[in-house]
PDB file of C-alpha atoms in Angstrom:
ATOM      1  CA  MET A   3      -3.848  10.080 -13.398  1.00  0.00           C
ATOM      2  CA  TYR A   4      -4.712  11.422 -10.678  1.00  0.00           C
ATOM      3  CA  GLY A   5      -2.378  14.325  -9.113  1.00  0.00           C
ATOM      4  CA  HIS A   6      -1.613  12.518  -6.281  1.00  0.00           C
ATOM      5  CA  ILE A   7       0.569  10.431  -8.277  1.00  0.00           C
ATOM      6  CA  HIS A   8       2.798  13.147  -9.515  1.00  0.00           C
ATOM      7  CA  VAL A   9       2.787  14.271  -5.484  1.00  0.00           C
ATOM      8  CA  ILE A  10       4.312  10.846  -5.195  1.00  0.00           C
ATOM      9  CA  TRP A  11       6.437  10.571  -8.006  1.00  0.00           C
ATOM     10  CA  LYS A  12       8.028  13.958  -6.864  1.00  0.00           C
ATOM     11  CA  ASP A  13       8.629  12.822  -3.713  1.00  0.00           C
ATOM     12  CA  MET A  14      10.194   9.655  -4.964  1.00  0.00           C
ATOM     13  CA  VAL A  15      12.155  11.609  -7.492  1.00  0.00           C
ATOM     14  CA  LEU A  16      13.459  14.014  -4.452  1.00  0.00           C
ATOM     15  CA  THR A  17      14.491  10.423  -2.303  1.00  0.00           C
ATOM     16  CA  MET A  18      16.419   9.314  -4.982  1.00  0.00           C
ATOM     17  CA  ASP A  19      18.749  12.535  -6.850  1.00  0.00           C
ATOM     18  CA  GLY A  20      17.144  15.503  -5.500  1.00  0.00           C
ATOM     19  CA  PRO A  21      16.026  19.101  -6.165  1.00  0.00           C
ATOM     20  CA  GLU A  22      18.024  19.517  -9.096  1.00  0.00           C
ATOM     21  CA  ALA A  23      16.593  16.575 -10.831  1.00  0.00           C
ATOM     22  CA  TRP A  24      13.406  17.401 -10.195  1.00  0.00           C
ATOM     23  CA  ALA A  25      13.622  20.435 -11.970  1.00  0.00           C
ATOM     24  CA  GLN A  26      15.593  18.786 -14.972  1.00  0.00           C
ATOM     25  CA  ILE A  27      12.760  16.419 -15.500  1.00  0.00           C
ATOM     26  CA  LEU A  28       9.905  19.147 -15.696  1.00  0.00           C
ATOM     27  CA  LEU A  29      12.264  21.288 -18.323  1.00  0.00           C
ATOM     28  CA  GLU A  30      12.334  18.027 -20.093  1.00  0.00           C
ATOM     29  CA  ALA A  31       8.727  17.586 -19.854  1.00  0.00           C
ATOM     30  CA  GLY A  32       7.866  21.195 -21.350  1.00  0.00           C
ATOM     31  CA  ILE A  33       6.407  21.932 -17.811  1.00  0.00           C
ATOM     32  CA  TRP A  34       6.727  25.355 -16.465  1.00  0.00           C
ATOM     33  CA  ASP A  35       5.031  25.572 -13.944  1.00  0.00           C
ATOM     34  CA  GLU A  36       5.093  23.370 -11.584  1.00  0.00           C
ATOM     35  CA  ALA A  37       1.956  24.014  -9.588  1.00  0.00           C
ATOM     36  CA  GLU A  38       0.152  22.397 -12.717  1.00  0.00           C
ATOM     37  CA  VAL A  39       1.513  18.663 -12.311  1.00  0.00           C
ATOM     38  CA  LEU A  40       0.856  18.556  -8.137  1.00  0.00           C
ATOM     39  CA  ASP A  41      -2.183  19.883  -8.201  1.00  0.00           C
ATOM     40  CA  THR A  42      -4.054  16.864  -6.603  1.00  0.00           C
ATOM     41  CA  VAL A  43      -6.930  17.264  -9.259  1.00  0.00           C
ATOM     42  CA  THR A  44      -7.700  14.579 -12.186  1.00  0.00           C
ATOM     43  CA  GLN A  45      -4.566  15.769 -14.692  1.00  0.00           C
ATOM     44  CA  ARG A  46      -3.810  15.275 -18.578  1.00  0.00           C
ATOM     45  CA  ASP A  47      -2.531  11.294 -18.638  1.00  0.00           C
ATOM     46  CA  ASP A  48       0.058  13.367 -21.375  1.00  0.00           C
ATOM     47  CA  LEU A  49       0.897  15.396 -18.321  1.00  0.00           C
ATOM     48  CA  THR A  50       1.734  11.932 -16.307  1.00  0.00           C
ATOM     49  CA  PHE A  51       3.667  10.326 -19.268  1.00  0.00           C
ATOM     50  CA  ALA A  52       5.562  13.465 -19.632  1.00  0.00           C
ATOM     51  CA  LEU A  53       7.198  13.073 -16.017  1.00  0.00           C
ATOM     52  CA  PHE A  54       7.993   9.261 -16.317  1.00  0.00           C
ATOM     53  CA  GLU A  55       9.942  10.193 -19.833  1.00  0.00           C
ATOM     54  CA  GLY A  56      11.424  12.872 -18.419  1.00  0.00           C
ATOM     55  CA  THR A  57      12.419  11.078 -15.288  1.00  0.00           C
ATOM     56  CA  CYS A  58      14.076   8.123 -17.427  1.00  0.00           C
ATOM     57  CA  LYS A  59      16.315  10.252 -19.598  1.00  0.00           C
ATOM     58  CA  VAL A  60      17.076  12.787 -16.650  1.00  0.00           C
ATOM     59  CA  LEU A  61      18.145   9.822 -14.072  1.00  0.00           C
ATOM     60  CA  ALA A  62      19.248   7.398 -16.909  1.00  0.00           C
ATOM     61  CA  MET A  63      16.691   4.771 -15.769  1.00  0.00           C
ATOM     62  CA  PRO A  64      14.358   1.872 -18.359  1.00  0.00           C
ATOM     63  CA  MET A  65      10.839   2.848 -17.743  1.00  0.00           C
ATOM     64  CA  ASP A  66      10.552  -0.817 -16.283  1.00  0.00           C
ATOM     65  CA  ASP A  67      12.766  -0.266 -13.963  1.00  0.00           C
ATOM     66  CA  ALA A  68      10.895   3.288 -12.852  1.00  0.00           C
ATOM     67  CA  LEU A  69       7.915   2.411 -12.817  1.00  0.00           C
ATOM     68  CA  ARG A  70       8.750  -1.000 -10.061  1.00  0.00           C
ATOM     69  CA  ALA A  71      11.211   2.106  -7.955  1.00  0.00           C
ATOM     70  CA  PHE A  72       7.511   3.759  -8.396  1.00  0.00           C
ATOM     71  CA  GLY A  73       5.421   0.958  -6.949  1.00  0.00           C
ATOM     72  CA  ARG A  74       7.872   0.335  -3.465  1.00  0.00           C
ATOM     73  CA  HIS A  75       7.695   4.335  -3.187  1.00  0.00           C
ATOM     74  CA  PHE A  76       4.533   4.173  -3.081  1.00  0.00           C
ATOM     75  CA  VAL A  77       3.588   1.735  -1.107  1.00  0.00           C
ATOM     76  CA  SER A  78       6.149   3.845   1.625  1.00  0.00           C
ATOM     77  CA  PHE A  79       4.897   7.084   0.438  1.00  0.00           C
ATOM     78  CA  THR A  80       0.646   6.085   1.642  1.00  0.00           C
ATOM     79  CA  LEU A  81       2.366   3.794   5.381  1.00  0.00           C
ATOM     80  CA  ARG A  82       4.726   6.856   5.997  1.00  0.00           C
ATOM     81  CA  SER A  83       1.585   9.584   5.649  1.00  0.00           C
ATOM     82  CA  GLY A  84      -0.587   7.749   7.554  1.00  0.00           C
ATOM     83  CA  ASN A  85      -2.988   6.255   4.756  1.00  0.00           C
ATOM     84  CA  GLY A  86      -2.086   2.259   4.782  1.00  0.00           C
ATOM     85  CA  ALA A  87      -5.743   1.572   5.001  1.00  0.00           C
ATOM     86  CA  PHE A  88      -5.495   2.164   1.053  1.00  0.00           C
ATOM     87  CA  LEU A  89      -2.947  -0.729   0.671  1.00  0.00           C
TER      88      LEU A  89
END
């Protein structure tokens, strides 16, 4: 998974529930250094899944709902950042 996904995932969490939730998600995922997941290089899939699963637990949200919310947020983020051509 590309690290850009993690950057956009973080933006979604911050928008939905704020920085405290993001900090809890990192802890839940066993991530001690946020820079590790926000680097925009190719990331390990297990790291991505840990973030997704941590989000579902912290926000009490089923995975299907979280992924749908991410899809909507991804489109919005992409348009806001001036990268609409990628869609």
